[in-house]
Amino acid sequence: MIYDVKNETMPREELELVQLRRLRAQCERVYANVPFYKKKFDEKGVKPQDIKSLKDISLLPFTTKQDLRDQYPFGMFAVPKDQIVRIHCSSGTTGTATVVGYTKRDIENWGELMARCLMAAGASAADSVHNAYGYGLFTGGLGVHYGAEALGATVVPVSGGATKRQVTLLKDFAPDVICGTPSYALFLAETGLEMGIDIRELPLRIGIFGAEPWTNEMRVEIEKKLGITAIDIYGLSEVMGPGVAIECREVQDGLHIQEDHFLAETIDPQTGEIVEPGQEGELVFTTLTKEGIPLIRYRTRDLTTLNTTPCRCGRTTARMKRVTGRSDDMLIIRGVNVFPSQIETILIETEGLTPHYQLVVERQGNLDTLEVQVEVNESIFSDEIKSLQKIESKVMKNIKEFLGVTAKVKLVEPKGIERSRGKAKRIIDKRKEG
Ligand code: DLL
């Protein structure tokens, strides 16, 4: 089912005209109201009137997370403070937070876009939504919340944490949809079993998971353990929050970008040159309707591939592939680029291992070392040391063979890796601490 047929199925030529009109208006707005952008445009020698076609976007300057930090807290806002009705911050754990502000219209748009997402995932007004994304400065909780209300669904605002209580609520309230991080979904399933509640037996049908990278193998694992269809949702606070893109339930082949509100490009992260759809690059967004904090060519650091062909579900919006990693959380181990998702795939495909893992990177002398700590499942935990050693060497061999990097593998007892109530912490980079 499609929530906003007009805008989600618009012919591409028409959509591109809407985008161009909005892009020009957005450029004029930031040039007139945000000194940061006036300076950036002037330095590049570009004026809003120079944007005559969508291709002219390449004339515009990029915006980075560092720019937002430099303008902390409100320097990027394009409206007077009294028009801002809500503030969120990015979940960044390092450096100054990035602050985003929303006008009343921004909040309304966000609700509508999230309602589109929920329906694309297979939810309807008749459903109830267990929302396990954190409420607060993080955009996940409130973003999904307003979307579920706009759709007319019943929202259960559980937020993150208090996991046993969440399992009880899943059993007692019998929601149709669950939203949260994929790692938390697995934690819920596990906690359920400890409590004697098998989530697979509950009426829950759909899970809408995002906010952290996950692999298709992890999707299979979640679907098996919760007995649901798992849908990938993408977003980032700088651009709006959850709901920038989502998979459609019918096809599940890429995430539909809400292109009437966000203009997407992919670029070569090194040169900044635009790469064509079909080629992997860093995702860059220009917001087309945002009033509080409009962003021009915001570099997400997320790596993906765009596909502009219409989808069998009827939507004409471009799709992005599942995010494979970030151009900046990419680990470089002795010159080899490694993404946590690649290691995750190897772990999940290994019999006896779970998707709970951490990557510990250290520097010994001048050399980086990588240790993969991964939990084994209950059934093999009691096996002989010998068979555990066999698993370790198999994983080491596969990592070497497929990724070209030498890693130490350490098997950890079941529940030995700390669970997160929000985004999973996959990397412990001790090089940065010393
Ligand atoms: O994580 C917003 C969100 C909330 C998205 C709930 C989906 C669901 P931030 O905290 O600003 O916002 O983090 C944004 O998280 O640049 C990606 O690196 C990563 N991310 C978000 N969704 C996905 C996803 C929210 N589906 C950053 N797959 C983004 C992979 C994701 N990475």
CSV table of C-alpha atoms and ligand atoms in Angstrom, one decimal:
chain,number,residue,atom,x,y,z
A,1,MET,CA,0.0,0.0,0.0
A,2,ILE,CA,1.2,3.5,-0.8
A,3,TYR,CA,0.5,6.3,1.7
A,4,ASP,CA,1.0,9.3,-0.7
A,5,VAL,CA,0.3,8.0,-4.1
A,6,LYS,CA,0.8,11.4,-5.8
A,7,ASN,CA,4.3,12.0,-4.5
A,8,GLU,CA,5.6,8.5,-4.2
A,9,THR,CA,4.7,7.5,-7.8
A,10,MET,CA,5.3,10.7,-9.6
A,11,PRO,CA,6.9,10.3,-13.1
A,12,ARG,CA,10.6,11.0,-12.8
A,13,GLU,CA,10.5,14.0,-15.1
A,14,GLU,CA,7.8,15.6,-13.0
A,15,LEU,CA,9.7,14.7,-9.8
A,16,GLU,CA,12.9,16.3,-11.2
A,17,LEU,CA,11.0,19.6,-11.9
A,18,VAL,CA,9.7,19.6,-8.3
A,19,GLN,CA,13.2,19.0,-7.1
A,20,LEU,CA,14.7,21.8,-9.2
A,21,ARG,CA,12.1,24.3,-8.1
A,22,ARG,CA,12.7,23.4,-4.4
A,23,LEU,CA,16.4,23.3,-4.8
A,24,ARG,CA,16.5,26.9,-6.1
A,25,ALA,CA,14.2,28.1,-3.4
A,26,GLN,CA,16.4,26.3,-0.8
A,27,CYS,CA,19.6,27.9,-2.2
A,28,GLU,CA,18.0,31.4,-2.0
A,29,ARG,CA,16.8,30.8,1.5
A,30,VAL,CA,20.2,29.6,2.9
A,31,TYR,CA,22.1,32.4,1.0
A,32,ALA,CA,19.9,35.0,2.5
A,33,ASN,CA,19.5,33.6,6.0
A,34,VAL,CA,22.6,31.6,6.9
A,35,PRO,CA,25.9,33.5,7.0
A,36,PHE,CA,27.8,30.2,6.9
A,37,TYR,CA,26.2,29.5,3.5
A,38,LYS,CA,26.6,33.0,2.1
A,39,LYS,CA,30.3,32.8,2.8
A,40,LYS,CA,30.6,29.3,1.3
A,41,PHE,CA,28.7,30.2,-1.8
A,42,ASP,CA,30.8,33.4,-2.2
A,43,GLU,CA,34.0,31.5,-1.8
A,44,LYS,CA,32.9,29.2,-4.6
A,45,GLY,CA,31.7,32.1,-6.7
A,46,VAL,CA,28.2,30.7,-7.0
A,47,LYS,CA,24.9,32.4,-6.6
A,48,PRO,CA,21.5,30.8,-6.1
A,49,GLN,CA,20.4,32.0,-9.6
A,50,ASP,CA,23.2,29.9,-11.1
A,51,ILE,CA,21.2,26.8,-10.4
A,52,LYS,CA,19.4,26.3,-13.7
A,53,SER,CA,19.2,22.5,-13.8
A,54,LEU,CA,19.7,19.7,-11.3
A,55,LYS,CA,23.1,19.0,-12.8
A,56,ASP,CA,24.2,22.5,-11.5
A,57,ILE,CA,24.2,21.0,-8.0
A,58,SER,CA,27.9,20.2,-8.6
A,59,LEU,CA,28.6,23.9,-8.5
A,60,LEU,CA,27.4,24.0,-4.8
A,61,PRO,CA,29.7,23.6,-1.8
A,62,PHE,CA,29.6,20.5,0.4
A,63,THR,CA,28.6,20.6,4.1
A,64,THR,CA,30.3,18.4,6.6
A,65,LYS,CA,29.6,17.2,10.1
A,66,GLN,CA,32.6,19.4,11.1
A,67,ASP,CA,30.8,22.4,9.7
A,68,LEU,CA,27.8,21.7,11.9
A,69,ARG,CA,30.1,21.3,14.9
A,70,ASP,CA,31.9,24.6,14.1
A,71,GLN,CA,28.5,26.3,14.1
A,72,TYR,CA,27.5,24.8,17.4
A,73,PRO,CA,24.8,25.2,18.7
A,74,PHE,CA,22.5,27.2,16.4
A,75,GLY,CA,24.7,28.8,13.7
A,76,MET,CA,23.2,26.7,10.9
A,77,PHE,CA,19.6,27.6,11.7
A,78,ALA,CA,17.8,29.5,8.8
A,79,VAL,CA,14.9,30.9,10.8
A,80,PRO,CA,14.8,33.0,14.0
A,81,LYS,CA,14.9,30.9,17.2
A,82,ASP,CA,11.2,31.6,18.0
A,83,GLN,CA,10.1,29.6,14.9
A,84,ILE,CA,12.0,26.5,16.1
A,85,VAL,CA,9.6,24.1,17.9
A,86,ARG,CA,12.0,21.2,18.6
A,87,ILE,CA,15.7,20.5,18.9
A,88,HIS,CA,17.5,17.2,18.5
A,89,CYS,CA,21.1,16.3,18.6
A,90,SER,CA,23.1,13.7,16.7
A,91,SER,CA,24.1,10.6,18.6
A,92,GLY,CA,27.8,11.2,17.9
A,93,THR,CA,29.9,9.9,20.7
A,94,THR,CA,33.0,11.9,19.8
A,95,GLY,CA,33.5,15.6,19.7
A,96,THR,CA,30.9,18.4,20.0
A,97,ALA,CA,27.3,17.3,19.3
A,98,THR,CA,25.6,18.4,16.2
A,99,VAL,CA,22.4,20.3,16.8
A,100,VAL,CA,19.3,20.3,14.6
A,101,GLY,CA,16.2,22.5,14.9
A,102,TYR,CA,12.7,21.9,13.4
A,103,THR,CA,10.0,24.4,12.6
A,104,LYS,CA,6.3,23.4,13.0
A,105,ARG,CA,6.2,22.6,9.2
A,106,ASP,CA,9.4,20.5,9.5
A,107,ILE,CA,7.8,18.4,12.2
A,108,GLU,CA,4.6,18.0,10.2
A,109,ASN,CA,6.6,16.9,7.1
A,110,TRP,CA,8.6,14.5,9.2
A,111,GLY,CA,5.4,12.9,10.5
A,112,GLU,CA,4.0,12.5,7.0
A,113,LEU,CA,7.3,11.0,5.7
A,114,MET,CA,7.5,8.6,8.6
A,115,ALA,CA,3.8,7.6,7.9
A,116,ARG,CA,4.8,6.9,4.3
A,117,CYS,CA,7.6,4.7,5.6
A,118,LEU,CA,5.4,2.7,8.0
A,119,MET,CA,2.9,2.0,5.3
A,120,ALA,CA,5.8,1.0,2.9
A,121,ALA,CA,6.9,-1.5,5.5
A,122,GLY,CA,3.4,-3.0,5.5
A,123,ALA,CA,1.8,-1.2,8.5
A,124,SER,CA,-1.7,0.4,8.5
A,125,ALA,CA,-3.8,2.6,10.7
A,126,ALA,CA,-5.3,-0.5,12.3
A,127,ASP,CA,-1.9,-1.6,13.7
A,128,SER,CA,-0.2,-0.9,16.9
A,129,VAL,CA,3.5,0.0,17.0
A,130,HIS,CA,5.9,-1.0,19.8
A,131,ASN,CA,8.5,1.8,19.5
A,132,ALA,CA,11.8,0.7,21.1
A,133,TYR,CA,13.9,3.5,19.6
A,134,GLY,CA,15.2,5.8,22.3
A,135,TYR,CA,13.1,8.9,23.1
A,136,GLY,CA,15.0,12.1,23.8
A,137,LEU,CA,17.6,14.0,21.9
A,138,PHE,CA,18.1,11.0,19.6
A,139,THR,CA,15.7,11.3,16.6
A,140,GLY,CA,14.6,7.7,16.5
A,141,GLY,CA,11.9,7.6,19.2
A,142,LEU,CA,10.0,10.8,18.5
A,143,GLY,CA,10.5,10.4,14.7
A,144,VAL,CA,8.8,7.1,14.6
A,145,HIS,CA,6.2,8.2,17.2
A,146,TYR,CA,4.9,11.1,15.2
A,147,GLY,CA,4.8,9.0,12.0
A,148,ALA,CA,2.8,6.3,13.7
A,149,GLU,CA,0.3,8.9,14.9
A,150,ALA,CA,0.1,10.6,11.5
A,151,LEU,CA,-0.7,7.1,10.1
A,152,GLY,CA,-3.4,6.7,12.7
A,153,ALA,CA,-1.8,3.7,14.3
A,154,THR,CA,-1.6,3.1,18.0
A,155,VAL,CA,1.9,3.8,19.3
A,156,VAL,CA,3.4,2.3,22.4
A,157,PRO,CA,6.2,4.6,23.3
A,158,VAL,CA,8.5,2.1,25.1
A,159,SER,CA,11.8,3.7,24.2
A,160,GLY,CA,15.1,1.7,24.8
A,161,GLY,CA,16.1,-0.3,27.9
A,162,ALA,CA,14.1,-2.2,30.5
A,163,THR,CA,14.3,-5.2,28.2
A,164,LYS,CA,12.3,-7.7,30.3
A,165,ARG,CA,9.5,-5.2,30.6
A,166,GLN,CA,9.5,-4.8,26.8
A,167,VAL,CA,9.1,-8.5,26.4
A,168,THR,CA,6.2,-8.5,28.7
A,169,LEU,CA,4.6,-5.6,26.8
A,170,LEU,CA,5.1,-7.4,23.5
A,171,LYS,CA,3.3,-10.4,25.0
A,172,ASP,CA,0.5,-8.4,26.7
A,173,PHE,CA,-0.2,-5.7,24.2
A,174,ALA,CA,0.4,-8.0,21.2
A,175,PRO,CA,1.6,-5.2,18.8
A,176,ASP,CA,1.8,-5.8,15.0
A,177,VAL,CA,4.9,-3.8,14.4
A,178,ILE,CA,8.2,-3.3,16.3
A,179,CYS,CA,10.7,-0.5,15.7
A,180,GLY,CA,14.2,-0.4,17.1
A,181,THR,CA,17.8,-1.1,16.3
A,182,PRO,CA,18.5,-4.5,14.7
A,183,SER,CA,20.9,-5.5,17.5
A,184,TYR,CA,18.3,-4.7,20.1
A,185,ALA,CA,15.8,-6.9,18.2
A,186,LEU,CA,18.0,-9.9,18.7
A,187,PHE,CA,18.5,-9.0,22.4
A,188,LEU,CA,14.8,-8.9,22.9
A,189,ALA,CA,14.4,-12.3,21.3
A,190,GLU,CA,17.1,-13.7,23.5
A,191,THR,CA,15.7,-12.1,26.7
A,192,GLY,CA,12.3,-13.4,25.7
A,193,LEU,CA,13.6,-17.0,25.6
A,194,GLU,CA,15.2,-16.6,29.1
A,195,MET,CA,11.8,-15.5,30.4
A,196,GLY,CA,10.1,-18.4,28.7
A,197,ILE,CA,8.4,-16.2,26.0
A,198,ASP,CA,9.1,-17.1,22.4
A,199,ILE,CA,8.5,-13.9,20.4
A,200,ARG,CA,7.9,-16.0,17.3
A,201,GLU,CA,4.7,-17.1,18.8
A,202,LEU,CA,3.3,-13.6,19.3
A,203,PRO,CA,1.2,-11.8,16.6
A,204,LEU,CA,4.1,-9.4,15.8
A,205,ARG,CA,4.4,-9.2,11.9
A,206,ILE,CA,6.8,-6.5,11.0
A,207,GLY,CA,10.0,-5.1,12.3
A,208,ILE,CA,11.4,-1.7,11.2
A,209,PHE,CA,15.0,-1.6,12.0
A,210,GLY,CA,17.8,0.9,11.4
A,211,ALA,CA,20.0,3.5,13.0
A,212,GLU,CA,23.1,1.3,12.6
A,213,PRO,CA,24.6,-0.8,9.8
A,214,TRP,CA,23.4,-4.4,9.5
A,215,THR,CA,23.8,-7.1,7.0
A,216,ASN,CA,21.3,-9.2,5.0
A,217,GLU,CA,22.6,-12.2,7.0
A,218,MET,CA,21.5,-10.4,10.2
A,219,ARG,CA,18.1,-9.8,8.6
A,220,VAL,CA,17.7,-13.5,8.1
A,221,GLU,CA,18.7,-14.2,11.7
A,222,ILE,CA,16.2,-11.6,13.1
A,223,GLU,CA,13.4,-12.9,10.9
A,224,LYS,CA,14.0,-16.4,12.1
A,225,LYS,CA,14.3,-15.4,15.8
A,226,LEU,CA,11.3,-13.1,15.9
A,227,GLY,CA,9.1,-14.7,13.3
A,228,ILE,CA,8.6,-11.4,11.4
A,229,THR,CA,9.5,-9.6,8.2
A,230,ALA,CA,12.4,-7.2,8.9
A,231,ILE,CA,12.5,-3.9,7.0
A,232,ASP,CA,15.5,-1.6,6.7
A,233,ILE,CA,14.9,2.1,7.5
A,234,TYR,CA,17.5,4.7,7.1
A,235,GLY,CA,17.9,8.3,8.2
A,236,LEU,CA,20.2,10.7,10.0
A,237,SER,CA,19.5,13.5,12.4
A,238,GLU,CA,21.2,16.2,10.3
A,239,VAL,CA,18.9,15.5,7.3
A,240,MET,CA,15.8,14.8,9.4
A,241,GLY,CA,16.0,11.6,11.4
A,242,PRO,CA,14.4,8.2,10.6
A,243,GLY,CA,12.4,8.2,7.4
A,244,VAL,CA,14.8,9.5,4.8
A,245,ALA,CA,14.6,6.2,3.1
A,246,ILE,CA,12.9,2.8,3.6
A,247,GLU,CA,12.5,-0.6,1.9
A,248,CYS,CA,9.1,-1.5,0.5
A,249,ARG,CA,7.6,-4.6,1.9
A,250,GLU,CA,6.6,-5.9,-1.5
A,251,VAL,CA,10.0,-5.9,-3.2
A,252,GLN,CA,12.6,-5.3,-0.5
A,253,ASP,CA,15.3,-4.4,-3.1
A,254,GLY,CA,16.8,-1.2,-1.9
A,255,LEU,CA,15.5,1.7,0.2
A,256,HIS,CA,13.2,4.2,-1.4
A,257,ILE,CA,14.5,7.7,-0.9
A,258,GLN,CA,11.9,10.4,-0.2
A,259,GLU,CA,13.1,12.3,-3.2
A,260,ASP,CA,10.5,15.0,-3.2
A,261,HIS,CA,12.1,16.2,0.1
A,262,PHE,CA,15.7,15.1,-0.2
A,263,LEU,CA,18.0,15.3,-3.3
A,264,ALA,CA,20.4,12.4,-3.2
A,265,GLU,CA,23.8,12.1,-4.9
A,266,THR,CA,26.7,9.7,-4.6
A,267,ILE,CA,30.2,11.0,-4.8
A,268,ASP,CA,33.7,9.6,-4.7
A,269,PRO,CA,34.7,10.2,-1.1
A,270,GLN,CA,38.3,11.1,-2.1
A,271,THR,CA,37.7,13.4,-5.0
A,272,GLY,CA,34.2,14.7,-4.3
A,273,GLU,CA,33.3,13.9,-8.0
A,274,ILE,CA,29.7,12.7,-8.6
A,275,VAL,CA,29.5,9.0,-9.4
A,276,GLU,CA,26.7,7.6,-11.5
A,277,PRO,CA,23.8,5.5,-10.2
A,278,GLY,CA,24.9,1.8,-10.1
A,279,GLN,CA,28.4,2.7,-8.8
A,280,GLU,CA,29.1,2.8,-5.1
A,281,GLY,CA,29.9,6.1,-3.5
A,282,GLU,CA,29.3,8.3,-0.4
A,283,LEU,CA,25.8,9.4,-0.1
A,284,VAL,CA,25.2,13.2,-0.1
A,285,PHE,CA,21.9,14.9,0.6
A,286,THR,CA,20.5,18.3,-0.1
A,287,THR,CA,17.3,19.0,1.9
A,288,LEU,CA,14.6,20.4,-0.3
A,289,THR,CA,11.9,21.5,2.1
A,290,LYS,CA,13.5,21.9,5.5
A,291,GLU,CA,13.1,25.3,7.1
A,292,GLY,CA,14.9,25.0,10.5
A,293,ILE,CA,18.2,23.7,9.3
A,294,PRO,CA,18.3,23.3,5.5
A,295,LEU,CA,21.5,21.6,4.4
A,296,ILE,CA,23.2,21.8,1.0
A,297,ARG,CA,25.2,18.8,-0.2
A,298,TYR,CA,25.6,17.2,3.3
A,299,ARG,CA,28.2,14.5,3.3
A,300,THR,CA,26.7,11.6,5.2
A,301,ARG,CA,29.9,9.4,5.1
A,302,ASP,CA,27.6,6.5,4.4
A,303,LEU,CA,28.5,4.3,1.4
A,304,THR,CA,25.8,3.1,-0.9
A,305,THR,CA,24.7,2.7,-4.5
A,306,LEU,CA,21.8,4.5,-6.1
A,307,ASN,CA,19.2,2.9,-8.4
A,308,THR,CA,16.9,5.2,-10.3
A,309,THR,CA,14.8,2.6,-12.1
A,310,PRO,CA,11.2,2.4,-11.0
A,311,CYS,CA,10.4,-0.3,-8.5
A,312,ARG,CA,7.8,-3.1,-9.0
A,313,CYS,CA,5.9,-1.8,-5.9
A,314,GLY,CA,4.9,1.2,-8.1
A,315,ARG,CA,7.1,3.8,-6.4
A,316,THR,CA,9.2,5.9,-8.8
A,317,THR,CA,11.6,7.2,-6.2
A,318,ALA,CA,15.3,6.3,-6.4
A,319,ARG,CA,16.5,3.4,-4.2
A,320,MET,CA,19.7,3.2,-2.2
A,321,LYS,CA,21.3,-0.2,-1.5
A,322,ARG,CA,21.7,-1.2,2.2
A,323,VAL,CA,24.4,1.0,3.6
A,324,THR,CA,27.6,-1.1,3.5
A,325,GLY,CA,29.6,1.0,5.9
A,326,ARG,CA,30.8,4.5,6.5
A,327,SER,CA,33.7,6.0,4.7
A,328,ASP,CA,35.0,7.1,8.1
A,329,ASP,CA,34.3,4.0,10.3
A,330,MET,CA,36.1,2.0,7.8
A,331,LEU,CA,39.0,0.3,9.6
A,332,ILE,CA,42.3,0.4,8.0
A,333,ILE,CA,44.4,-2.5,9.3
A,334,ARG,CA,47.9,-2.6,7.9
A,335,GLY,CA,46.7,-0.9,4.8
A,336,VAL,CA,43.7,-3.1,4.2
A,337,ASN,CA,40.2,-1.4,4.3
A,338,VAL,CA,37.8,-3.4,6.5
A,339,PHE,CA,34.2,-2.8,7.2
A,340,PRO,CA,32.6,-4.3,10.3
A,341,SER,CA,29.7,-5.5,8.1
A,342,GLN,CA,32.1,-7.7,6.1
A,343,ILE,CA,33.3,-9.4,9.3
A,344,GLU,CA,29.7,-9.7,10.5
A,345,THR,CA,28.8,-11.7,7.4
A,346,ILE,CA,31.7,-14.1,8.0
A,347,LEU,CA,30.7,-14.6,11.6
A,348,ILE,CA,27.0,-15.2,11.0
A,349,GLU,CA,27.8,-17.7,8.3
A,350,THR,CA,29.9,-19.7,10.8
A,351,GLU,CA,28.1,-22.5,12.5
A,352,GLY,CA,28.0,-22.0,16.3
A,353,LEU,CA,28.5,-18.2,16.3
A,354,THR,CA,26.1,-15.4,17.1
A,355,PRO,CA,25.8,-11.9,15.6
A,356,HIS,CA,27.1,-10.4,18.9
A,357,TYR,CA,30.6,-9.3,18.3
A,358,GLN,CA,33.2,-6.5,18.9
A,359,LEU,CA,36.2,-5.5,16.9
A,360,VAL,CA,39.2,-4.4,19.0
A,361,VAL,CA,41.9,-2.5,17.2
A,362,GLU,CA,45.2,-1.8,18.8
A,363,ARG,CA,48.6,-0.6,17.8
A,364,GLN,CA,51.6,-2.7,18.8
A,365,GLY,CA,54.8,-0.9,17.8
A,366,ASN,CA,53.9,0.5,14.4
A,367,LEU,CA,51.6,-2.3,13.5
A,368,ASP,CA,47.8,-2.4,13.9
A,369,THR,CA,46.2,-5.5,15.2
A,370,LEU,CA,42.6,-6.6,15.0
A,371,GLU,CA,40.9,-8.9,17.4
A,372,VAL,CA,37.5,-10.2,16.7
A,373,GLN,CA,35.6,-11.1,19.9
A,374,VAL,CA,32.5,-13.1,19.1
A,375,GLU,CA,30.0,-14.9,21.3
A,376,VAL,CA,29.4,-18.6,20.7
A,377,ASN,CA,25.9,-20.0,21.1
A,378,GLU,CA,24.7,-22.1,24.0
A,379,SER,CA,24.8,-25.3,22.1
A,380,ILE,CA,28.5,-25.3,21.4
A,381,PHE,CA,29.6,-23.5,24.5
A,382,SER,CA,30.0,-26.8,26.4
A,383,ASP,CA,31.9,-28.4,23.5
A,384,GLU,CA,35.5,-29.4,23.9
A,385,ILE,CA,38.2,-26.8,23.7
A,386,LYS,CA,39.4,-28.5,20.6
A,387,SER,CA,36.3,-27.9,18.6
A,388,LEU,CA,36.2,-24.2,19.8
A,389,GLN,CA,39.7,-23.8,18.6
A,390,LYS,CA,38.7,-25.2,15.2
A,391,ILE,CA,36.0,-22.5,14.9
A,392,GLU,CA,38.5,-19.8,15.8
A,393,SER,CA,40.9,-21.0,13.1
A,394,LYS,CA,38.1,-21.3,10.5
A,395,VAL,CA,37.0,-17.7,11.1
A,396,MET,CA,40.6,-16.5,11.0
A,397,LYS,CA,41.1,-18.3,7.8
A,398,ASN,CA,38.0,-16.8,6.2
A,399,ILE,CA,38.8,-13.3,7.3
A,400,LYS,CA,42.3,-13.7,5.8
A,401,GLU,CA,40.9,-15.2,2.6
A,402,PHE,CA,38.0,-12.9,2.0
A,403,LEU,CA,39.3,-9.6,3.5
A,404,GLY,CA,43.0,-10.0,3.2
A,405,VAL,CA,43.7,-9.1,6.8
A,406,THR,CA,45.1,-11.1,9.7
A,407,ALA,CA,42.8,-11.1,12.7
A,408,LYS,CA,43.0,-12.8,16.1
A,409,VAL,CA,39.7,-14.4,16.9
A,410,LYS,CA,38.5,-14.8,20.5
A,411,LEU,CA,35.4,-16.8,21.2
A,412,VAL,CA,33.4,-15.4,24.1
A,413,GLU,CA,30.8,-17.2,26.3
A,414,PRO,CA,27.1,-16.7,25.6
A,415,LYS,CA,26.1,-13.1,26.7
A,416,GLY,CA,29.8,-12.2,27.1
A,417,ILE,CA,29.5,-9.2,24.8
A,418,GLU,CA,27.8,-6.3,26.4
A,419,ARG,CA,24.3,-5.6,24.9
A,420,SER,CA,23.4,-2.1,23.9
A,421,ARG,CA,19.9,-0.6,24.4
A,422,GLY,CA,20.4,1.5,21.3
A,423,LYS,CA,23.1,1.4,18.6
A,424,ALA,CA,25.5,-1.5,19.1
A,425,LYS,CA,29.1,-0.5,19.8
A,426,ARG,CA,31.0,-2.7,17.3
A,427,ILE,CA,34.4,-1.1,17.3
A,428,ILE,CA,36.8,-0.5,20.2
A,429,ASP,CA,39.6,1.5,18.6
A,430,LYS,CA,42.4,1.6,21.2
A,431,ARG,CA,44.7,3.4,18.7
A,432,LYS,CA,42.7,6.6,19.3
A,433,GLU,CA,43.0,6.4,23.0
A,434,GLY,CA,46.8,6.3,23.2
B,1,DLL,O1,20.2,6.9,13.5
B,1,DLL,C1,18.2,8.1,12.7
B,1,DLL,C2,17.5,6.8,12.6
B,1,DLL,C3,16.7,6.5,13.7
B,1,DLL,C4,17.5,6.1,11.5
B,1,DLL,C5,16.0,5.3,13.6
B,1,DLL,C6,16.8,4.9,11.4
B,1,DLL,C7,16.0,4.5,12.5
B,1,DLL,P1,21.8,9.5,13.7
B,1,DLL,O2,21.9,9.1,15.1
B,1,DLL,O3,22.1,10.9,13.3
B,1,DLL,O4,20.3,9.2,13.2
B,1,DLL,O5,22.7,8.5,12.9
B,1,DLL,C8,22.8,8.5,11.5
B,1,DLL,O6,23.3,6.1,11.5
B,1,DLL,O7,24.6,8.3,9.0
B,1,DLL,C9,24.2,5.9,9.3
B,1,DLL,O8,25.6,5.9,9.4
B,1,DLL,C10,23.6,5.2,10.4
B,1,DLL,N1,22.3,4.6,10.0
B,1,DLL,C11,21.1,5.0,10.2
B,1,DLL,N2,20.2,4.1,9.6
B,1,DLL,C12,20.9,3.1,9.1
B,1,DLL,C13,20.6,1.9,8.3
B,1,DLL,C14,19.7,8.0,13.2
B,1,DLL,N3,19.4,1.5,8.1
B,1,DLL,C15,23.7,7.4,11.0
B,1,DLL,N4,21.6,1.2,7.9
B,1,DLL,C16,23.7,7.3,9.5
B,1,DLL,C17,22.9,1.5,8.1
B,1,DLL,C18,22.3,3.4,9.3
B,1,DLL,N5,23.3,2.6,8.8
